[in-house]
Amino acid sequence: YPDLKYTDKLTTEEYGVGCRKGSDLVSYINSVFASSYADGTMKATAEKYGVQEAIVEQKDAEYVKNDDSDVEYIKNKGTLVVGITDFEPMDYKSEDGKEWIGFDADMAKAFAKSLGVDAEFVVIDWDNKILELEGKTIDCVWNGMTLTDEVTSAMECTNPYLNNAQVVVVPADKADQYQDEASLADLSFAVETGSAGEAEV
């Protein structure tokens, strides 16, 4: 974004993938994160989308299967349904509009392949992500989701895989006017409902 500038970081945060409470899908995703970090796949995908500096090191993780296994449920139905919003560079449409791409989309597709299933991306109302998981209309939320207390108490979440920060973005030719919190007092902010950005604003 050559005509935009951003402020210093207001907050720092970590991204994770969310699943239904108690889901064994989380430990499977963690194990795939660990192997993709170790073999360089995660880094290569991050470089493709310019987020390589944000990757969080992934430790070895072992998959632990539950009796009521979401992994088996997904394998049996043949599809991993991923809840997303249009959020570049994490999940967004290719130029021809036919395919979901981005760091998260590519990682989710690779994960689905490891399960032997297809990834299906469903745009959700971000405010309803927990209800979507509980209602089994989606299997996971994989969309640059900040691991807030609210999220981690309502979902089973993976280990953090990317670092992020909240910033205020303004046109470059006006950036000098907005150098501290007081100077922002009369501005209107565009944020995603239910997001960490909304909470910070």
PDB file of C-alpha atoms in Angstrom, residues 72-161:
ATOM      1  CA  GLU A  72     -12.726 -38.834  11.809  1.00  0.00           C
ATOM      2  CA  TYR A  73     -15.949 -36.861  11.246  1.00  0.00           C
ATOM      3  CA  ILE A  74     -14.173 -34.662   8.660  1.00  0.00           C
ATOM      4  CA  LYS A  75     -12.478 -37.632   6.977  1.00  0.00           C
ATOM      5  CA  ASN A  76     -15.826 -39.421   6.691  1.00  0.00           C
ATOM      6  CA  LYS A  77     -17.607 -36.461   5.095  1.00  0.00           C
ATOM      7  CA  GLY A  78     -14.636 -35.750   2.808  1.00  0.00           C
ATOM      8  CA  THR A  79     -14.536 -31.986   3.364  1.00  0.00           C
ATOM      9  CA  LEU A  80     -12.895 -29.575   5.804  1.00  0.00           C
ATOM     10  CA  VAL A  81     -15.254 -26.583   6.039  1.00  0.00           C
ATOM     11  CA  VAL A  82     -13.219 -23.480   6.884  1.00  0.00           C
ATOM     12  CA  GLY A  83     -14.915 -20.334   8.215  1.00  0.00           C
ATOM     13  CA  ILE A  84     -13.302 -17.155   6.871  1.00  0.00           C
ATOM     14  CA  THR A  85     -13.798 -13.506   5.992  1.00  0.00           C
ATOM     15  CA  ASP A  86     -12.185 -11.718   3.052  1.00  0.00           C
ATOM     16  CA  PHE A  87      -8.959 -10.688   4.793  1.00  0.00           C
ATOM     17  CA  GLU A  88      -5.865 -10.196   2.612  1.00  0.00           C
ATOM     18  CA  PRO A  89      -3.177 -11.584   2.873  1.00  0.00           C
ATOM     19  CA  MET A  90      -4.751 -14.375   4.951  1.00  0.00           C
ATOM     20  CA  ASP A  91      -7.860 -15.333   2.925  1.00  0.00           C
ATOM     21  CA  TYR A  92      -8.879 -13.576  -0.289  1.00  0.00           C
ATOM     22  CA  LYS A  93      -9.975 -14.346  -3.849  1.00  0.00           C
ATOM     23  CA  SER A  94      -7.556 -14.883  -6.734  1.00  0.00           C
ATOM     24  CA  GLU A  95      -7.602 -12.294  -9.538  1.00  0.00           C
ATOM     25  CA  ASP A  96     -10.055 -14.368 -11.572  1.00  0.00           C
ATOM     26  CA  GLY A  97     -12.300 -14.679  -8.488  1.00  0.00           C
ATOM     27  CA  LYS A  98     -12.417 -18.469  -8.711  1.00  0.00           C
ATOM     28  CA  GLU A  99     -10.208 -19.548  -5.827  1.00  0.00           C
ATOM     29  CA  TRP A 100      -9.518 -18.622  -2.207  1.00  0.00           C
ATOM     30  CA  ILE A 101      -5.825 -17.896  -1.721  1.00  0.00           C
ATOM     31  CA  GLY A 102      -3.660 -16.353   0.995  1.00  0.00           C
ATOM     32  CA  PHE A 103      -1.426 -17.592   3.771  1.00  0.00           C
ATOM     33  CA  ASP A 104      -4.267 -19.099   5.803  1.00  0.00           C
ATOM     34  CA  ALA A 105      -6.102 -20.432   2.748  1.00  0.00           C
ATOM     35  CA  ASP A 106      -2.979 -22.177   1.457  1.00  0.00           C
ATOM     36  CA  MET A 107      -2.168 -23.629   4.883  1.00  0.00           C
ATOM     37  CA  ALA A 108      -5.772 -24.835   5.301  1.00  0.00           C
ATOM     38  CA  LYS A 109      -5.668 -26.492   1.864  1.00  0.00           C
ATOM     39  CA  ALA A 110      -2.400 -28.238   2.749  1.00  0.00           C
ATOM     40  CA  PHE A 111      -3.901 -29.350   6.039  1.00  0.00           C
ATOM     41  CA  ALA A 112      -7.024 -30.711   4.316  1.00  0.00           C
ATOM     42  CA  LYS A 113      -4.776 -32.617   1.913  1.00  0.00           C
ATOM     43  CA  SER A 114      -2.989 -34.218   4.888  1.00  0.00           C
ATOM     44  CA  LEU A 115      -6.404 -35.505   5.995  1.00  0.00           C
ATOM     45  CA  GLY A 116      -7.207 -36.742   2.495  1.00  0.00           C
ATOM     46  CA  VAL A 117     -10.141 -34.325   2.108  1.00  0.00           C
ATOM     47  CA  ASP A 118     -10.965 -31.129   0.209  1.00  0.00           C
ATOM     48  CA  ALA A 119     -11.023 -27.671   1.815  1.00  0.00           C
ATOM     49  CA  GLU A 120     -14.247 -25.697   1.398  1.00  0.00           C
ATOM     50  CA  PHE A 121     -14.151 -22.008   2.348  1.00  0.00           C
ATOM     51  CA  VAL A 122     -17.303 -20.384   3.745  1.00  0.00           C
ATOM     52  CA  VAL A 123     -17.556 -16.641   4.384  1.00  0.00           C
ATOM     53  CA  ILE A 124     -19.054 -16.182   7.843  1.00  0.00           C
ATOM     54  CA  ASP A 125     -20.349 -13.310   9.941  1.00  0.00           C
ATOM     55  CA  TRP A 126     -17.356 -12.839  12.254  1.00  0.00           C
ATOM     56  CA  ASP A 127     -19.668 -12.137  15.206  1.00  0.00           C
ATOM     57  CA  ASN A 128     -21.210 -15.606  14.792  1.00  0.00           C
ATOM     58  CA  LYS A 129     -18.022 -17.673  14.493  1.00  0.00           C
ATOM     59  CA  ILE A 130     -18.579 -19.518  17.787  1.00  0.00           C
ATOM     60  CA  LEU A 131     -22.193 -20.358  16.902  1.00  0.00           C
ATOM     61  CA  GLU A 132     -21.070 -21.579  13.467  1.00  0.00           C
ATOM     62  CA  LEU A 133     -18.555 -23.932  15.111  1.00  0.00           C
ATOM     63  CA  GLU A 134     -21.014 -25.221  17.695  1.00  0.00           C
ATOM     64  CA  GLY A 135     -23.682 -25.766  15.030  1.00  0.00           C
ATOM     65  CA  LYS A 136     -21.171 -27.717  12.876  1.00  0.00           C
ATOM     66  CA  THR A 137     -21.811 -25.491   9.852  1.00  0.00           C
ATOM     67  CA  ILE A 138     -18.023 -25.003   9.821  1.00  0.00           C
ATOM     68  CA  ASP A 139     -15.213 -27.188  11.169  1.00  0.00           C
ATOM     69  CA  CYS A 140     -12.737 -24.450  12.038  1.00  0.00           C
ATOM     70  CA  VAL A 141     -12.090 -20.703  11.899  1.00  0.00           C
ATOM     71  CA  TRP A 142      -8.835 -20.146   9.982  1.00  0.00           C
ATOM     72  CA  ASN A 143      -8.676 -16.463   9.212  1.00  0.00           C
ATOM     73  CA  GLY A 144      -6.000 -14.500  11.045  1.00  0.00           C
ATOM     74  CA  MET A 145      -7.978 -14.904  14.266  1.00  0.00           C
ATOM     75  CA  THR A 146      -6.515 -13.152  17.286  1.00  0.00           C
ATOM     76  CA  LEU A 147      -6.237 -15.392  20.332  1.00  0.00           C
ATOM     77  CA  THR A 148      -8.145 -13.196  22.776  1.00  0.00           C
ATOM     78  CA  ASP A 149      -9.438 -14.380  26.159  1.00  0.00           C
ATOM     79  CA  GLU A 150     -12.955 -14.469  24.700  1.00  0.00           C
ATOM     80  CA  VAL A 151     -11.848 -16.673  21.804  1.00  0.00           C
ATOM     81  CA  THR A 152      -9.729 -19.078  23.852  1.00  0.00           C
ATOM     82  CA  SER A 153     -12.494 -19.536  26.449  1.00  0.00           C
ATOM     83  CA  ALA A 154     -15.151 -20.297  23.811  1.00  0.00           C
ATOM     84  CA  MET A 155     -13.111 -22.405  21.354  1.00  0.00           C
ATOM     85  CA  GLU A 156     -10.394 -25.019  21.298  1.00  0.00           C
ATOM     86  CA  CYS A 157      -7.461 -23.109  19.752  1.00  0.00           C
ATOM     87  CA  THR A 158      -4.204 -24.126  18.126  1.00  0.00           C
ATOM     88  CA  ASN A 159      -0.798 -22.948  19.146  1.00  0.00           C
ATOM     89  CA  PRO A 160      -0.107 -19.423  17.838  1.00  0.00           C
ATOM     90  CA  TYR A 161       1.342 -19.511  14.316  1.00  0.00           C
TER      91      TYR A 161
END
